[in-house]
Amino acid sequence: MAAGAEPTPPAEEPVVRDVDLYATKSGTIPTYKWRQAPKGLATRRQLRDMGLSPGRGRYVVAQIECRGGKRVGYLYRIDLAVPKRVPTLAQEAALDKAMARRQTCPKCLRRYHRCLPLKKLGSCLECFDGTPADPRDYTAAASEWLTAA
C-alpha cells in the first residue's frame, strides 16, 4: 500500500464521505469577485435584511472580494440560515437604558438621536462650547421618562 492511500473498505460497506460543495482542492474557501457570488449565498448583512442569521455552528462557505481585493466579505448559505432571534421586552428595555445614557447630555438633559462624546467633552456641544444644536437632533428634556435619569 502506498503512503497516504486509504485502505479500500470491504464491498458490503457503503462509502460515506463528508463533502463540502463549496470547498476547493487546496482546502481553502472559494473567493469570488464583487457581485459574482453564486445564488444561495449571502453576507451577514444580507441575511439580516432577510430576517435571518447564519445560526449556531454555521460556518463561512465562501468569501467575496471587495474594494479591489483589499477587503473580503464572508458568505453563508441561505438555505441553512435560521430566523433571527427576537429580543424580549426586558432586553429591549436594557438596551434603551444603555443607549439613553450615551445619548443624554448630563447638563441640559436633552436626549439626542446619536451618541454624544461624553468621554471627551462630558456634555453635548451646545453645553460644551455654545455651538447651537438643531432642535430636530434631540428630544426635549423630560427627566421623568428618561431611563438614564
PDB file of C-alpha atoms in Angstrom:
ATOM      1  CA  MET A   1       0.000   0.000   0.000  1.00  0.00           C
ATOM      2  CA  ALA A   2       1.345   3.468  -0.886  1.00  0.00           C
ATOM      3  CA  ALA A   3       1.955   6.023   1.827  1.00  0.00           C
ATOM      4  CA  GLY A   4      -1.120   8.224   2.391  1.00  0.00           C
ATOM      5  CA  ALA A   5      -3.513   5.956   0.497  1.00  0.00           C
ATOM      6  CA  GLU A   6      -6.757   4.945   2.192  1.00  0.00           C
ATOM      7  CA  PRO A   7      -7.437   1.237   2.602  1.00  0.00           C
ATOM      8  CA  THR A   8     -10.399   0.146   0.491  1.00  0.00           C
ATOM      9  CA  PRO A   9     -13.413  -0.895   2.561  1.00  0.00           C
ATOM     10  CA  PRO A  10     -14.978  -4.288   2.130  1.00  0.00           C
ATOM     11  CA  ALA A  11     -17.520  -4.383  -0.716  1.00  0.00           C
ATOM     12  CA  GLU A  12     -20.556  -4.682   1.596  1.00  0.00           C
ATOM     13  CA  GLU A  13     -19.813  -1.391   3.477  1.00  0.00           C
ATOM     14  CA  PRO A  14     -21.086   1.777   1.819  1.00  0.00           C
ATOM     15  CA  VAL A  15     -18.534   4.565   1.434  1.00  0.00           C
ATOM     16  CA  VAL A  16     -19.701   7.701   3.266  1.00  0.00           C
ATOM     17  CA  ARG A  17     -17.742  10.911   2.956  1.00  0.00           C
ATOM     18  CA  ASP A  18     -18.445  14.429   4.166  1.00  0.00           C
ATOM     19  CA  VAL A  19     -18.465  16.579   1.048  1.00  0.00           C
ATOM     20  CA  ASP A  20     -18.378  20.357   1.087  1.00  0.00           C
ATOM     21  CA  LEU A  21     -19.827  21.618  -2.170  1.00  0.00           C
ATOM     22  CA  TYR A  22     -18.006  24.934  -1.851  1.00  0.00           C
ATOM     23  CA  ALA A  23     -14.555  23.643  -0.867  1.00  0.00           C
ATOM     24  CA  THR A  24     -11.623  23.873  -3.230  1.00  0.00           C
ATOM     25  CA  LYS A  25      -8.905  21.290  -3.798  1.00  0.00           C
ATOM     26  CA  SER A  26      -6.395  23.318  -1.801  1.00  0.00           C
ATOM     27  CA  GLY A  27      -8.691  23.264   1.245  1.00  0.00           C
ATOM     28  CA  THR A  28      -9.350  26.998   1.240  1.00  0.00           C
ATOM     29  CA  ILE A  29     -12.761  28.537   0.834  1.00  0.00           C
ATOM     30  CA  PRO A  30     -13.611  29.837  -2.642  1.00  0.00           C
ATOM     31  CA  THR A  31     -13.169  33.528  -3.336  1.00  0.00           C
ATOM     32  CA  TYR A  32     -15.458  35.378  -5.723  1.00  0.00           C
ATOM     33  CA  LYS A  33     -15.128  38.806  -7.279  1.00  0.00           C
ATOM     34  CA  TRP A  34     -17.562  41.582  -6.369  1.00  0.00           C
ATOM     35  CA  ARG A  35     -21.146  40.719  -7.444  1.00  0.00           C
ATOM     36  CA  GLN A  36     -20.128  37.329  -8.851  1.00  0.00           C
ATOM     37  CA  ALA A  37     -21.062  35.013  -5.982  1.00  0.00           C
ATOM     38  CA  PRO A  38     -23.456  32.192  -6.894  1.00  0.00           C
ATOM     39  CA  LYS A  39     -27.118  32.237  -5.917  1.00  0.00           C
ATOM     40  CA  GLY A  40     -27.881  30.827  -2.488  1.00  0.00           C
ATOM     41  CA  LEU A  41     -25.049  32.640  -0.678  1.00  0.00           C
ATOM     42  CA  ALA A  42     -25.352  35.859   1.318  1.00  0.00           C
ATOM     43  CA  THR A  43     -23.379  38.016   3.732  1.00  0.00           C
ATOM     44  CA  ARG A  44     -24.465  38.530   7.352  1.00  0.00           C
ATOM     45  CA  ARG A  45     -25.915  41.920   6.470  1.00  0.00           C
ATOM     46  CA  GLN A  46     -27.913  40.463   3.578  1.00  0.00           C
ATOM     47  CA  LEU A  47     -29.174  37.682   5.848  1.00  0.00           C
ATOM     48  CA  ARG A  48     -30.165  40.271   8.454  1.00  0.00           C
ATOM     49  CA  ASP A  49     -32.136  42.208   5.823  1.00  0.00           C
ATOM     50  CA  MET A  50     -33.998  38.958   5.047  1.00  0.00           C
ATOM     51  CA  GLY A  51     -34.782  38.454   8.756  1.00  0.00           C
ATOM     52  CA  LEU A  52     -32.271  35.585   9.039  1.00  0.00           C
ATOM     53  CA  SER A  53     -28.976  34.828  10.744  1.00  0.00           C
ATOM     54  CA  PRO A  54     -26.332  32.203   9.925  1.00  0.00           C
ATOM     55  CA  GLY A  55     -27.305  30.216  13.015  1.00  0.00           C
ATOM     56  CA  ARG A  56     -25.188  28.447  15.596  1.00  0.00           C
ATOM     57  CA  GLY A  57     -22.400  26.304  14.234  1.00  0.00           C
ATOM     58  CA  ARG A  58     -22.805  27.593  10.687  1.00  0.00           C
ATOM     59  CA  TYR A  59     -19.513  28.303   9.062  1.00  0.00           C
ATOM     60  CA  VAL A  60     -18.363  30.527   6.244  1.00  0.00           C
ATOM     61  CA  VAL A  61     -18.643  28.704   2.916  1.00  0.00           C
ATOM     62  CA  ALA A  62     -17.084  31.348   0.649  1.00  0.00           C
ATOM     63  CA  GLN A  63     -15.812  34.889   0.574  1.00  0.00           C
ATOM     64  CA  ILE A  64     -16.233  37.814  -1.762  1.00  0.00           C
ATOM     65  CA  GLU A  65     -13.522  40.337  -2.577  1.00  0.00           C
ATOM     66  CA  CYS A  66     -14.407  43.973  -2.032  1.00  0.00           C
ATOM     67  CA  ARG A  67     -12.509  47.162  -2.861  1.00  0.00           C
ATOM     68  CA  GLY A  68     -10.194  45.572  -5.382  1.00  0.00           C
ATOM     69  CA  GLY A  69      -9.225  42.675  -3.158  1.00  0.00           C
ATOM     70  CA  LYS A  70      -8.296  44.835  -0.153  1.00  0.00           C
ATOM     71  CA  ARG A  71     -11.246  43.560   1.892  1.00  0.00           C
ATOM     72  CA  VAL A  72     -13.312  40.397   1.956  1.00  0.00           C
ATOM     73  CA  GLY A  73     -16.869  39.671   2.969  1.00  0.00           C
ATOM     74  CA  TYR A  74     -17.805  36.231   4.246  1.00  0.00           C
ATOM     75  CA  LEU A  75     -20.695  34.351   2.665  1.00  0.00           C
ATOM     76  CA  TYR A  76     -23.133  31.919   4.305  1.00  0.00           C
ATOM     77  CA  ARG A  77     -25.670  29.522   2.830  1.00  0.00           C
ATOM     78  CA  ILE A  78     -29.180  30.951   2.772  1.00  0.00           C
ATOM     79  CA  ASP A  79     -30.854  27.527   2.926  1.00  0.00           C
ATOM     80  CA  LEU A  80     -29.156  26.797   6.282  1.00  0.00           C
ATOM     81  CA  ALA A  81     -29.931  30.209   7.809  1.00  0.00           C
ATOM     82  CA  VAL A  82     -32.358  30.417  10.714  1.00  0.00           C
ATOM     83  CA  PRO A  83     -34.796  33.198  11.690  1.00  0.00           C
ATOM     84  CA  LYS A  84     -33.309  35.996  13.788  1.00  0.00           C
ATOM     85  CA  ARG A  85     -33.981  35.812  17.487  1.00  0.00           C
ATOM     86  CA  VAL A  86     -36.461  38.388  18.723  1.00  0.00           C
ATOM     87  CA  PRO A  87     -35.335  40.249  21.867  1.00  0.00           C
ATOM     88  CA  THR A  88     -37.582  40.131  24.908  1.00  0.00           C
ATOM     89  CA  LEU A  89     -39.110  43.287  26.348  1.00  0.00           C
ATOM     90  CA  ALA A  90     -36.598  43.182  29.206  1.00  0.00           C
ATOM     91  CA  GLN A  91     -33.694  43.028  26.734  1.00  0.00           C
ATOM     92  CA  GLU A  92     -35.118  45.927  24.741  1.00  0.00           C
ATOM     93  CA  ALA A  93     -35.568  47.959  27.934  1.00  0.00           C
ATOM     94  CA  ALA A  94     -31.959  47.257  28.953  1.00  0.00           C
ATOM     95  CA  LEU A  95     -30.692  48.347  25.533  1.00  0.00           C
ATOM     96  CA  ASP A  96     -32.792  51.508  25.656  1.00  0.00           C
ATOM     97  CA  LYS A  97     -31.455  52.314  29.106  1.00  0.00           C
ATOM     98  CA  ALA A  98     -27.858  51.861  27.927  1.00  0.00           C
ATOM     99  CA  MET A  99     -28.429  53.977  24.825  1.00  0.00           C
ATOM    100  CA  ALA A 100     -30.175  56.677  26.861  1.00  0.00           C
ATOM    101  CA  ARG A 101     -27.043  57.055  28.978  1.00  0.00           C
ATOM    102  CA  ARG A 102     -24.907  57.510  25.853  1.00  0.00           C
ATOM    103  CA  GLN A 103     -27.354  59.887  24.149  1.00  0.00           C
ATOM    104  CA  THR A 104     -28.384  62.129  27.054  1.00  0.00           C
ATOM    105  CA  CYS A 105     -26.436  65.251  27.977  1.00  0.00           C
ATOM    106  CA  PRO A 106     -25.896  65.302  31.778  1.00  0.00           C
ATOM    107  CA  LYS A 107     -26.060  69.129  31.877  1.00  0.00           C
ATOM    108  CA  CYS A 108     -29.146  70.016  29.813  1.00  0.00           C
ATOM    109  CA  LEU A 109     -30.792  66.524  29.963  1.00  0.00           C
ATOM    110  CA  ARG A 110     -31.647  66.551  26.268  1.00  0.00           C
ATOM    111  CA  ARG A 111     -31.652  63.130  24.607  1.00  0.00           C
ATOM    112  CA  TYR A 112     -30.037  63.300  21.184  1.00  0.00           C
ATOM    113  CA  HIS A 113     -30.694  60.915  18.296  1.00  0.00           C
ATOM    114  CA  ARG A 114     -26.999  59.965  18.285  1.00  0.00           C
ATOM    115  CA  CYS A 115     -24.363  59.120  20.851  1.00  0.00           C
ATOM    116  CA  LEU A 116     -22.631  62.080  22.470  1.00  0.00           C
ATOM    117  CA  PRO A 117     -18.854  62.455  23.000  1.00  0.00           C
ATOM    118  CA  LEU A 118     -19.269  62.217  26.767  1.00  0.00           C
ATOM    119  CA  LYS A 119     -15.804  60.764  27.448  1.00  0.00           C
ATOM    120  CA  LYS A 120     -14.056  63.618  25.647  1.00  0.00           C
ATOM    121  CA  LEU A 121     -16.356  66.566  26.253  1.00  0.00           C
ATOM    122  CA  GLY A 122     -18.594  65.481  29.120  1.00  0.00           C
ATOM    123  CA  SER A 123     -21.659  67.044  27.518  1.00  0.00           C
ATOM    124  CA  CYS A 124     -23.291  67.980  24.224  1.00  0.00           C
ATOM    125  CA  LEU A 125     -21.601  70.574  22.001  1.00  0.00           C
ATOM    126  CA  GLU A 126     -24.094  73.266  22.969  1.00  0.00           C
ATOM    127  CA  CYS A 127     -23.300  72.881  26.662  1.00  0.00           C
ATOM    128  CA  PHE A 128     -19.561  72.474  25.992  1.00  0.00           C
ATOM    129  CA  ASP A 129     -18.800  75.442  23.751  1.00  0.00           C
ATOM    130  CA  GLY A 130     -22.128  77.055  22.871  1.00  0.00           C
ATOM    131  CA  THR A 131     -22.476  75.557  19.382  1.00  0.00           C
ATOM    132  CA  PRO A 132     -26.218  75.716  18.723  1.00  0.00           C
ATOM    133  CA  ALA A 133     -27.918  72.353  18.292  1.00  0.00           C
ATOM    134  CA  ASP A 134     -30.639  71.789  15.717  1.00  0.00           C
ATOM    135  CA  PRO A 135     -33.933  71.177  17.572  1.00  0.00           C
ATOM    136  CA  ARG A 136     -34.588  68.219  15.245  1.00  0.00           C
ATOM    137  CA  ASP A 137     -31.482  66.451  16.634  1.00  0.00           C
ATOM    138  CA  TYR A 138     -32.811  65.931  20.149  1.00  0.00           C
ATOM    139  CA  THR A 139     -35.923  65.440  22.218  1.00  0.00           C
ATOM    140  CA  ALA A 140     -36.854  67.926  24.906  1.00  0.00           C
ATOM    141  CA  ALA A 141     -35.579  67.477  28.432  1.00  0.00           C
ATOM    142  CA  ALA A 142     -38.074  65.257  30.229  1.00  0.00           C
ATOM    143  CA  SER A 143     -36.298  63.508  33.087  1.00  0.00           C
ATOM    144  CA  GLU A 144     -39.444  61.673  34.209  1.00  0.00           C
ATOM    145  CA  TRP A 145     -39.491  59.457  31.091  1.00  0.00           C
ATOM    146  CA  LEU A 146     -35.743  59.081  30.594  1.00  0.00           C
ATOM    147  CA  THR A 147     -34.489  55.725  31.771  1.00  0.00           C
ATOM    148  CA  ALA A 148     -30.968  57.134  32.192  1.00  0.00           C
ATOM    149  CA  ALA A 149     -32.011  59.757  34.742  1.00  0.00           C
TER     150      ALA A 149
END
